[in-house]
Every structure is written in structure tokens, then in C-alpha cells.
Amino acid sequence: MTSEQTHDKIMEATHTALCKQGYGGLTMQDIANEAGKSKSLLHYHYDTKADLLVTFIEHLLDDFEDRVAVTEDASPQDRLLSFIEWFIIEPHEEERAAFHLALLELRAQAAFNEAFSEQLRASDELLRETVASIIREGIGDGVFYDVEVEPLAAMIIATLDGARTRQITLSTDWYTETVCTQLISALQTMLFVDSEVVTPRE
Amino acid sequence: MTSEQTHDKIMEATHTALCKQGYGGLTMQDIANEAGKSKSLLHYHYDTKADLLVTFIEHLLDDFEDRVAVTEDASPQDRLLSFIEWFIIEPHEEERAAFHLALLELRAQAAFNEAFSEQLRASDELLRETVASIIREGIGDGVFYDVEVEPLAAMIIATLDGARTRQITLSTDWYTETVCTQLISALQTMLFVDSEVVTPRE
DNA sequence: GCTCGCTGACTGACTGATCAGTCAGGACTC
DNA sequence: GAGTCCTGACTGATCAGTCAGTCAGCGAGC
């Protein structure tokens, strides 16, 4: 098996192991077991556990960039709505919930690890800029009010992140769904020029 | 020293140790050191580390309930604004940031610990209900539009939580401040009947 | 007023388990 | 035979939890 293939297998195994054990309970042995390889092999490819995990986050961010970069040619409203709905974790998506839970633990470690921190800041920037560019486009098209773009983008991301965090940490089903609906309704009032929904504003 | 005094000292030491070490790096020895006692004493008072931490969360929630219960007799608008600003973590509040970071790690463990989970769900309920009751009062007084109360309260909490989480995990100064300002401006549009421009803070 | 027995608070030294990381060497190419 | 990929057995460190025992205080009996 080539180094490349092994690398991919280890990344995949890390993902699976993280979902099963969480970040706190994750051991090199767990990853090795998932990969069907020996623990020593992990140390052959990566010096330390921290190195392996930094590589894993980089790998995640690369994936994520690819997925975000796929810009459909829909209207700004639709693109914004799709973006928001993309955050919803449905009750049956257990693996996704487990993974975001592990990611939450990992994010909390960023304060103690500069390499983690760097990656996470980049992903934050990417998320906010993705939303900001949709809003800017909408303003340019005249379909969104001329709001302050960056703060609104930050609020949208914070709201979605908060809802997801609460859904997975409190083991509730409804948080992202409820909050996304509410957020969309708020945006229709404050952002969408031509809102089909009857709103308090007039 | 009485059992009561020792208990208080251990809770305080746990708080300090959590701020210094985070949840992941927290050992019984750390807590013992902070308390100026032996590690054996901790096990004398609490069977296991998990027991100690469950007691600590209960202790936190009790404190929290006391603080939330203090309802000033201000207007619903002002009470809502105060509540929101209460979440802002200023750059100089390093201990508070460190504590919320540890709390975040702890929250992520709730999925694996029913006792943690119970406490956190209660605090979520308390937070949402606090906001909901302010909104209900505002609607009753005719100063807020007749919105759906519970989803809006959930969104407000999610937004504040998300902003705080991102501020502390990404080591940025501005997240809560920016998002709170944006949230207040959103609420003025969609909730406040008589929306005079209110500037947050100062 | 003094000792004796008892208890609750507390300690230091220890144990057993768990893990990250090491190392000598095996197997399989080219 | 040189290099790459990989392994099992090992080590050293770290920690939660245990255990035998110390010590101050206190009430009872004399």
C-alpha cells in the first residue's frame, strides 16, 4: 500500500474514531484499530498525536473549502437560504452530530495549540466571507437592503454555530431546525427587500 | 475546618483549576493544589472525579439561578438589552473567557454523562425561559410585536452562545461585541414597536 | 482536672491502568 | 542490498483511586 493510500486511510480512521470516542477519549490505538494498522505505523507517518491531528484538521479544511467553493448560480436569497439550511442537523444524522461534538472538543483545544488555532481561524474567515459575499451580491442586485455586511455575516454564523452546539451538547432534536426557521424569518424582515412573508415592518 | 468550609474551598479550587488547566488537562492533583489540601481529601469527600465535577456543575447552576432571578423593574426593552449585553466578554476579562472555555469542554462531555446532561438542560431551559418571559411581558405591554415567543428566545440564546463560543475558541476580541450590536439592531427591527435608535453600551 | 475512647478531617505512599512514543527487526519491492 | 512500509513488544510517564495511619477535638467516666 502506498504512502498516499495509507495517509487517506489514516485520515478516514481518525474521522471514524473521533465520532466513536470523541476528542477527549481518542487514543492512537483507536485510530490504529479503525485503520486496521498498528499504532507504530501512525508514529511512522506522524511524529506525534498532535501532528496527526493537525494534519487531520488541515485535511478537513481542504474538504470544506472544496464544498463551499461550489457556488451554484441561484439567486442571493436562495443561496443564503440553502447555506442556512445546510447547517440543520436532522435527528437521524447521528454520525454528523457525533462528529461535530468531537469537533467542538477539538475547537476548545485551539486555545492551547497554535496550529489548531490557525486552521480554525481560517475556517471562520471562510464561513463569514462566504455569507458576506452572498449578502454583497444581494445588495448589488437590489434584492437586499443596504445593511452592514460583515457584522450581519458574523451574526448569522454565530447563530447557526450556537444552535448546532446546543443541539448536539444538549442532545435535543429541534434546536437547529427551530433557530434556522427563526433566523430566516428575521432575515426576511431585515434584509429581503421583496419579502413574500407578511412581517411587522412596514 | 468544617466539612461545609472544605466543600466551599474545593468548589472554589475546582473553578480556579479549571480556568488554569481547562477541563481536558484537569487532574485531581491540580484541584488539591489549588485548595491547599491533599488529593486524598478530595476522594474522602467525593467518591470519584466525576462525582466532584457533577457537584461542581450543580453548584454553578445554583449560583446562576440566583443571579438570573434578580429581576430589576426596568422596561422589557431595557431588560432584554441588559440580558444581551451581559453576555459580552470584554478583552480584559481573561478569567471569564478561560472559564467559559473550560465550560465548553465540559458541555461537550455531557453527551457521555447523564448527570452533566441533566444540569445543562436545566440551565438551557432557564436561559430560554428568562428571555421568553421578558418578550412575553413586552408583548403584553404592547411595546413588542406579537411574535412567536419560544423560537425567538431560542434564537437569541443560540446567537449569544455561538458568538461567545467563537470569541473564546478563536481567541478574538470582537465577536460577542459585534454580534450583540447586530442582534440588538435586528431585534429593534423585528420586535420593538417603537424603535428609537438605542446605542448599546456607554 | 485528667485520661481514655472515639470520630471526623486529613495525609503520604502506594497500586494498577492507561497511553504516547520507541526500537529492533521483518517483509516486500525495485 | 537499499529503501519503504509496517509490526509487536517494550518503556516511562501520568493519573485516579486506595489504604493504613496521624491528629485534633470532644464527651464520658472517674
Coordinates of C-alpha atoms (C1' of nucleotides) in Angstrom, one line a residue:
Chain A
M1 CA 0.0 0.0 0.0
T2 CA 1.4 3.4 -1.0
S3 CA 2.1 6.1 1.5
E4 CA -0.7 8.2 -0.1
Q5 CA -3.3 5.5 0.3
T6 CA -2.2 4.9 3.9
H7 CA -2.4 8.6 4.6
D8 CA -6.0 8.6 3.3
K9 CA -6.9 5.6 5.3
I10 CA -5.5 7.1 8.5
M11 CA -7.5 10.3 8.0
E12 CA -10.6 8.3 7.5
A13 CA -9.9 6.2 10.5
T14 CA -9.3 9.4 12.6
H15 CA -12.7 10.6 11.5
T16 CA -14.4 7.4 12.5
A17 CA -12.5 7.1 15.8
L18 CA -13.3 10.7 16.7
C19 CA -17.0 10.0 16.1
K20 CA -16.9 7.0 18.3
Q21 CA -14.7 8.2 21.1
G22 CA -14.9 11.9 21.0
Y23 CA -11.7 14.0 21.1
G24 CA -11.2 13.5 24.9
G25 CA -11.4 9.7 24.7
L26 CA -9.4 9.4 21.4
T27 CA -6.3 7.3 21.6
M28 CA -3.7 6.4 18.9
Q29 CA -4.8 2.8 19.4
D30 CA -8.4 3.7 18.5
I31 CA -7.2 5.2 15.2
A32 CA -4.9 2.3 14.5
N33 CA -7.8 -0.2 15.1
E34 CA -10.1 1.8 12.8
A35 CA -7.4 1.8 10.1
G36 CA -6.7 -1.9 10.6
K37 CA -3.0 -1.0 11.1
S38 CA -0.6 -0.9 14.0
K39 CA -0.2 2.0 16.4
S40 CA 3.5 2.1 15.4
L41 CA 2.6 2.9 11.8
L42 CA 0.8 6.1 12.9
H43 CA 4.1 7.2 14.5
Y44 CA 6.0 6.2 11.4
H45 CA 3.9 8.6 9.4
Y46 CA 3.3 11.3 12.0
D47 CA 5.7 12.1 14.8
T48 CA 3.2 12.8 17.5
K49 CA -0.5 12.5 18.1
A50 CA -0.7 16.3 17.9
D51 CA 0.9 16.2 14.4
L52 CA -1.6 13.7 13.2
L53 CA -4.5 15.8 14.5
V54 CA -3.2 19.0 12.9
T55 CA -2.9 17.2 9.6
F56 CA -6.4 15.9 10.1
I57 CA -7.8 19.5 10.6
E58 CA -5.9 20.7 7.6
H59 CA -7.5 17.8 5.6
L60 CA -10.9 18.8 7.0
L61 CA -10.5 22.4 6.0
D62 CA -9.4 21.4 2.5
D63 CA -12.6 19.3 2.1
F64 CA -14.6 22.1 3.5
E65 CA -13.2 24.7 1.1
D66 CA -14.0 22.5 -1.8
R67 CA -17.6 22.1 -0.7
V68 CA -18.1 25.8 0.0
A69 CA -16.5 26.8 -3.3
V70 CA -19.2 25.1 -5.3
T71 CA -21.3 28.2 -6.0
E72 CA -24.5 27.5 -7.7
D73 CA -25.9 30.2 -9.9
A74 CA -29.1 30.6 -7.9
S75 CA -30.4 33.9 -6.6
P76 CA -28.8 35.5 -3.5
Q77 CA -31.9 34.8 -1.5
D78 CA -31.9 31.1 -2.4
R79 CA -28.2 30.8 -1.9
L80 CA -28.5 32.3 1.6
L81 CA -31.4 30.1 2.5
S82 CA -29.5 27.0 1.2
F83 CA -26.5 28.0 3.3
I84 CA -28.6 28.3 6.4
E85 CA -30.4 25.0 5.8
W86 CA -27.1 23.3 5.2
F87 CA -26.4 23.7 9.0
I88 CA -29.5 21.9 10.1
I89 CA -28.7 18.5 11.7
E90 CA -31.7 16.2 11.3
P91 CA -32.5 13.7 14.1
H92 CA -31.3 10.8 12.0
E93 CA -27.9 12.3 11.2
E94 CA -26.2 10.7 14.2
E95 CA -22.8 10.4 12.8
R96 CA -22.8 14.1 11.8
A97 CA -23.8 15.1 15.3
A98 CA -21.1 12.9 16.8
F99 CA -18.5 14.4 14.5
H100 CA -19.5 18.0 15.3
L101 CA -19.4 17.1 19.0
A102 CA -15.8 15.9 18.6
L103 CA -15.0 18.9 16.6
L104 CA -16.3 21.1 19.4
E105 CA -13.9 19.5 21.9
L106 CA -11.2 20.0 19.4
R107 CA -12.1 23.6 18.9
A108 CA -11.9 24.1 22.6
Q109 CA -8.3 22.9 22.5
A110 CA -7.3 25.5 19.9
A111 CA -6.6 27.9 22.8
F112 CA -3.7 25.7 23.8
N113 CA -2.5 24.8 20.3
E114 CA -1.4 27.5 17.8
A115 CA -1.6 25.1 14.8
F116 CA -5.2 24.2 15.6
S117 CA -6.0 27.9 16.2
E118 CA -4.6 28.9 12.8
Q119 CA -6.7 26.4 10.9
L120 CA -9.9 27.3 12.8
R121 CA -9.4 31.0 12.3
A122 CA -9.1 30.3 8.5
S123 CA -12.3 28.3 8.5
D124 CA -14.1 31.1 10.4
E125 CA -12.9 33.6 7.9
L126 CA -14.1 31.4 5.1
L127 CA -17.5 30.9 6.5
R128 CA -18.1 34.6 7.2
E129 CA -16.7 35.6 3.9
T130 CA -19.0 33.1 2.1
V131 CA -22.1 34.6 3.7
A132 CA -20.8 38.2 3.3
S133 CA -20.2 37.7 -0.4
I134 CA -23.8 36.4 -0.9
I135 CA -25.1 39.4 1.0
R136 CA -23.0 41.8 -1.0
E137 CA -24.3 40.3 -4.2
G138 CA -27.8 40.6 -3.0
I139 CA -27.3 44.3 -2.1
G140 CA -25.7 44.8 -5.6
D141 CA -28.7 43.2 -7.2
G142 CA -31.0 45.4 -5.2
V143 CA -32.8 42.4 -3.6
F144 CA -31.3 43.0 -0.2
Y145 CA -31.4 46.2 1.9
D146 CA -28.1 48.1 2.1
V147 CA -27.0 46.7 5.5
E148 CA -23.6 46.5 7.1
V149 CA -22.4 43.2 5.6
E150 CA -19.6 41.9 7.9
P151 CA -21.4 42.2 11.2
L152 CA -24.5 40.6 9.8
A153 CA -22.5 37.8 8.3
A154 CA -20.8 37.3 11.7
M155 CA -24.2 37.2 13.4
I156 CA -25.6 34.6 11.0
I157 CA -22.6 32.3 11.6
A158 CA -22.7 32.8 15.3
T159 CA -26.4 31.9 15.4
L160 CA -26.0 28.8 13.3
D161 CA -23.0 27.7 15.3
G162 CA -24.7 28.3 18.6
A163 CA -27.8 26.4 17.6
R164 CA -25.8 23.5 16.4
T165 CA -23.6 23.5 19.5
R166 CA -26.7 23.5 21.7
Q167 CA -28.4 20.8 19.7
I168 CA -25.5 18.4 20.0
T169 CA -24.4 19.2 23.6
L170 CA -28.0 19.1 25.0
S171 CA -29.0 16.1 22.9
T172 CA -32.1 17.8 21.6
D173 CA -33.5 17.3 18.1
W174 CA -35.2 20.6 17.5
Y175 CA -32.5 23.4 18.1
T176 CA -31.0 23.9 14.6
E177 CA -34.4 23.5 12.9
T178 CA -36.2 26.0 15.1
V179 CA -33.4 28.5 15.1
C180 CA -32.9 28.3 11.4
T181 CA -36.6 29.0 10.7
Q182 CA -36.5 31.9 13.1
L183 CA -33.3 33.2 11.6
I184 CA -34.7 33.0 8.1
S185 CA -37.8 34.9 9.2
A186 CA -35.6 37.6 10.8
L187 CA -33.6 37.9 7.6
Q188 CA -36.8 38.3 5.6
T189 CA -37.8 41.2 7.8
M190 CA -34.4 43.0 8.0
L191 CA -32.7 42.0 4.8
F192 CA -35.0 40.9 2.0
V193 CA -36.4 43.9 0.1
D194 CA -39.2 41.9 -1.5
S195 CA -40.3 39.7 1.3
E196 CA -43.3 37.4 0.5
V197 CA -44.0 36.8 4.1
V198 CA -46.1 39.4 6.0
T199 CA -43.8 41.0 8.5
P200 CA -44.2 43.5 11.3
R201 CA -42.1 46.0 9.4
E202 CA -43.9 48.5 7.1
Chain B
M1 CA -12.1 23.2 59.3
T2 CA -15.7 22.1 59.0
S3 CA -17.0 19.9 56.2
E4 CA -19.0 22.8 54.9
Q5 CA -16.0 25.1 54.7
T6 CA -13.9 22.4 53.0
H7 CA -16.7 21.8 50.5
D8 CA -16.7 25.5 49.5
K9 CA -12.9 25.6 49.3
I10 CA -12.9 22.6 47.0
M11 CA -15.6 24.2 44.7
E12 CA -13.5 27.4 44.5
A13 CA -10.3 25.4 43.9
T14 CA -12.1 23.5 41.1
H15 CA -13.1 26.7 39.5
T16 CA -9.6 28.1 39.6
A17 CA -8.0 24.9 38.4
L18 CA -10.5 24.6 35.5
C19 CA -9.6 28.1 34.4
K20 CA -5.9 27.3 34.5
Q21 CA -5.9 23.8 33.1
G22 CA -9.1 23.6 31.1
Y23 CA -11.3 20.5 31.5
G24 CA -9.1 18.2 29.5
G25 CA -6.0 19.0 31.4
L26 CA -7.7 19.0 34.8
T27 CA -6.3 16.5 37.4
M28 CA -7.4 15.8 41.0
Q29 CA -3.9 16.9 42.0
D30 CA -4.5 20.3 40.4
I31 CA -7.6 20.8 42.4
A32 CA -5.9 19.6 45.5
N33 CA -3.1 22.0 45.0
E34 CA -5.4 25.0 44.5
A35 CA -7.3 24.1 47.6
G36 CA -4.0 23.6 49.6
K37 CA -5.2 20.1 50.6
S38 CA -4.2 16.6 49.7
K39 CA -5.6 14.7 46.8
S40 CA -6.8 12.0 49.2
L41 CA -9.1 14.6 50.9
L42 CA -10.9 15.1 47.6
H43 CA -11.7 11.4 47.5
Y44 CA -12.7 11.5 51.1
H45 CA -15.4 14.0 50.2
Y46 CA -16.3 12.8 46.7
D47 CA -16.0 9.2 45.6
T48 CA -14.8 9.9 42.1
K49 CA -13.6 12.8 39.9
A50 CA -16.9 12.6 38.0
D51 CA -18.8 13.0 41.3
L52 CA -16.8 16.1 42.2
L53 CA -17.4 17.6 38.8
V54 CA -21.2 16.9 38.9
T55 CA -21.3 18.6 42.3
F56 CA -19.4 21.5 40.8
I57 CA -21.9 21.9 38.0
E58 CA -24.8 21.8 40.4
H59 CA -23.0 24.4 42.4
L60 CA -22.6 26.6 39.3
L61 CA -26.3 26.2 38.3
D62 CA -27.4 27.2 41.8
D63 CA -25.3 30.4 41.6
F64 CA -26.6 31.0 38.1
E65 CA -30.2 30.7 39.1
D66 CA -29.7 33.2 41.9
R67 CA -28.2 35.7 39.6
V68 CA -30.8 35.3 36.9
A69 CA -33.6 35.5 39.4
V70 CA -32.7 39.1 40.2
T71 CA -35.3 40.8 38.0
E72 CA -35.0 44.5 38.1
D73 CA -38.1 46.5 37.4
A74 CA -36.9 48.1 34.2
S75 CA -38.8 48.1 30.9
P76 CA -38.9 45.0 28.8
Q77 CA -36.7 46.6 26.2
D78 CA -34.1 47.6 28.7
R79 CA -34.2 44.2 30.4
L80 CA -33.7 42.5 27.1
L81 CA -30.8 44.8 26.2
S82 CA -29.2 44.2 29.6
F83 CA -29.5 40.5 29.2
I84 CA -27.8 40.6 25.8
E85 CA -25.0 42.9 27.0
W86 CA -24.5 40.6 30.0
F87 CA -23.1 38.0 27.5
I88 CA -20.4 40.3 26.1
I89 CA -16.9 39.2 27.1
E90 CA -14.6 42.2 27.2
P91 CA -10.9 41.7 26.1
H92 CA -9.7 42.2 29.7
E93 CA -12.0 39.5 31.2
E94 CA -9.4 36.8 30.7
E95 CA -10.5 34.6 33.6
R96 CA -14.1 34.7 32.4
A97 CA -13.0 33.7 28.9
A98 CA -10.9 30.9 30.4
F99 CA -13.8 29.7 32.5
H100 CA -16.2 29.6 29.6
L101 CA -13.7 27.7 27.6
A102 CA -13.4 25.0 30.2
L103 CA -17.2 25.0 30.5
L104 CA -17.4 24.4 26.7
E105 CA -15.2 21.3 27.1
L106 CA -17.4 20.2 29.9
R107 CA -20.6 20.8 27.9
A108 CA -19.1 18.6 25.2
Q109 CA -18.8 15.8 27.7
A110 CA -22.5 15.9 28.6
A111 CA -23.2 13.5 25.7
F112 CA -21.3 10.9 27.6
N113 CA -22.5 11.8 31.1
E114 CA -26.2 11.8 32.0
A115 CA -25.7 13.8 35.2
F116 CA -23.9 16.6 33.4
S117 CA -26.6 16.5 30.7
E118 CA -29.4 16.9 33.2
Q119 CA -27.8 20.0 34.7
L120 CA -27.1 21.6 31.3
R121 CA -30.6 21.0 30.0
A122 CA -31.9 22.7 33.1
S123 CA -29.7 25.8 32.5
D124 CA -30.7 25.9 28.9
E125 CA -34.4 25.9 29.9
L126 CA -33.7 28.6 32.5
L127 CA -32.0 30.8 30.0
R128 CA -34.6 30.5 27.3
E129 CA -37.4 30.9 29.7
T130 CA -35.8 34.1 31.1
V131 CA -35.7 35.7 27.7
A132 CA -39.1 34.3 26.8
S133 CA -40.7 35.9 29.9
I134 CA -39.2 39.3 29.0
I135 CA -40.6 39.0 25.5
R136 CA -44.0 38.0 26.8
E137 CA -44.1 40.9 29.1
G138 CA -43.1 43.3 26.2
I139 CA -45.9 41.8 24.1
G140 CA -48.4 42.2 26.9
D141 CA -47.3 45.8 27.4
G142 CA -47.7 46.5 23.7
V143 CA -44.1 47.5 23.3
F144 CA -43.1 44.3 21.3
Y145 CA -44.8 42.9 18.2
D146 CA -46.8 39.8 18.7
V147 CA -44.1 37.4 17.7
E148 CA -43.7 33.6 18.4
V149 CA -42.0 33.8 21.7
E150 CA -40.2 30.5 22.2
P151 CA -38.4 30.2 18.9
L152 CA -37.3 33.8 19.1
A153 CA -35.9 33.2 22.6
A154 CA -34.1 30.1 21.4
M155 CA -32.6 32.1 18.6
I156 CA -31.4 34.8 20.9
I157 CA -29.7 32.3 23.2
A158 CA -28.2 30.4 20.3
T159 CA -26.8 33.6 18.8
L160 CA -25.3 34.8 22.1
D161 CA -23.9 31.3 22.8
G162 CA -22.4 31.0 19.4
A163 CA -20.8 34.4 19.5
R164 CA -19.2 33.7 22.8
T165 CA -18.1 30.2 21.7
R166 CA -16.4 31.7 18.7
Q167 CA -14.8 34.5 20.6
I168 CA -13.2 32.2 23.1
T169 CA -12.2 29.4 20.8
L170 CA -10.8 31.6 18.1
S171 CA -9.1 34.0 20.6
T172 CA -10.7 37.0 19.0
D173 CA -11.8 40.1 21.0
W174 CA -14.6 41.4 18.9
Y175 CA -17.1 38.5 18.3
T176 CA -19.6 39.0 21.2
E177 CA -19.5 42.7 20.9
T178 CA -20.1 42.8 17.2
V179 CA -22.8 40.1 17.2
C180 CA -24.6 41.6 20.2
T181 CA -24.8 45.0 18.4
Q182 CA -26.1 43.3 15.3
L183 CA -28.6 41.2 17.3
I184 CA -29.9 44.3 19.1
S185 CA -30.3 46.1 15.8
A186 CA -32.2 43.1 14.4
L187 CA -34.5 43.0 17.4
Q188 CA -35.2 46.7 17.0
T189 CA -36.4 46.0 13.5
M190 CA -38.4 42.8 14.1
L191 CA -39.5 43.1 17.7
F192 CA -39.6 46.7 19.1
V193 CA -42.8 48.5 18.2
D194 CA -41.4 51.9 19.0
S195 CA -37.9 51.6 17.6
E196 CA -36.0 54.6 18.6
V197 CA -32.3 54.2 18.0
V198 CA -30.7 52.8 21.1
T199 CA -27.0 52.6 21.1
P200 CA -25.7 49.6 23.1
R201 CA -23.2 50.3 25.9
E202 CA -21.8 53.6 27.2
Chain C
dG1 C1' -9.0 18.1 86.0
dC2 C1' -7.4 14.2 83.7
dT3 C1' -7.3 10.4 80.8
dC4 C1' -9.5 7.1 77.7
dG5 C1' -12.0 6.0 73.6
dC6 C1' -13.9 7.6 69.6
dT7 C1' -14.8 10.2 65.4
dG8 C1' -14.2 13.2 61.5
dA9 C1' -10.8 15.5 58.8
dC10 C1' -6.8 14.8 56.7
dT11 C1' -2.2 12.9 54.7
dG12 C1' 1.6 10.4 52.1
dA13 C1' 2.9 6.5 49.9
dC14 C1' 1.4 3.2 47.1
dT15 C1' -1.0 0.5 43.0
dG16 C1' -2.9 -0.6 38.7
dA17 C1' -4.3 1.0 34.4
dT18 C1' -3.7 3.6 30.5
dC19 C1' -1.2 5.8 26.8
dA20 C1' 2.1 8.2 23.8
dG21 C1' 6.1 7.2 22.0
dT22 C1' 10.5 4.0 20.9
dC23 C1' 13.0 0.4 18.9
dA24 C1' 14.8 -3.6 16.7
dG25 C1' 13.7 -6.1 13.2
dG26 C1' 10.5 -8.4 9.4
dA27 C1' 8.7 -8.4 4.7
dC28 C1' 8.2 -6.8 0.4
dT29 C1' 9.6 -4.1 -3.6
dC30 C1' 12.9 -2.3 -7.3
Chain D
dG1 C1' 21.1 -4.7 -0.8
dA2 C1' 18.9 -0.4 -0.1
dG3 C1' 14.8 1.7 0.9
dT4 C1' 10.0 1.8 2.2
dC5 C1' 6.2 0.2 4.8
dC6 C1' 5.0 -2.0 8.7
dT7 C1' 4.8 -4.7 13.3
dG8 C1' 4.9 -6.4 18.3
dA9 C1' 7.0 -5.9 22.5
dC10 C1' 8.6 -2.6 25.3
dT11 C1' 9.2 1.8 28.4
dG12 C1' 8.3 5.8 31.0
dA13 C1' 5.1 9.0 32.5
dT14 C1' 0.8 10.2 34.2
dC15 C1' -3.3 9.7 36.9
dA16 C1' -7.4 8.1 39.5
dG17 C1' -8.3 5.8 43.2
dT18 C1' -6.8 3.1 47.7
dC19 C1' -5.2 2.3 52.2
dA20 C1' -3.1 2.5 56.6
dG21 C1' -2.4 5.6 59.7
dT22 C1' -2.0 10.6 62.1
dC23 C1' -4.0 14.1 64.7
dA24 C1' -7.1 17.4 67.0
dG25 C1' -11.2 17.8 69.4
dC26 C1' -14.8 16.2 72.4
dG27 C1' -17.7 13.9 75.5
dA28 C1' -17.9 10.3 79.3
dG29 C1' -16.4 8.3 83.4
dC30 C1' -13.8 8.8 87.5

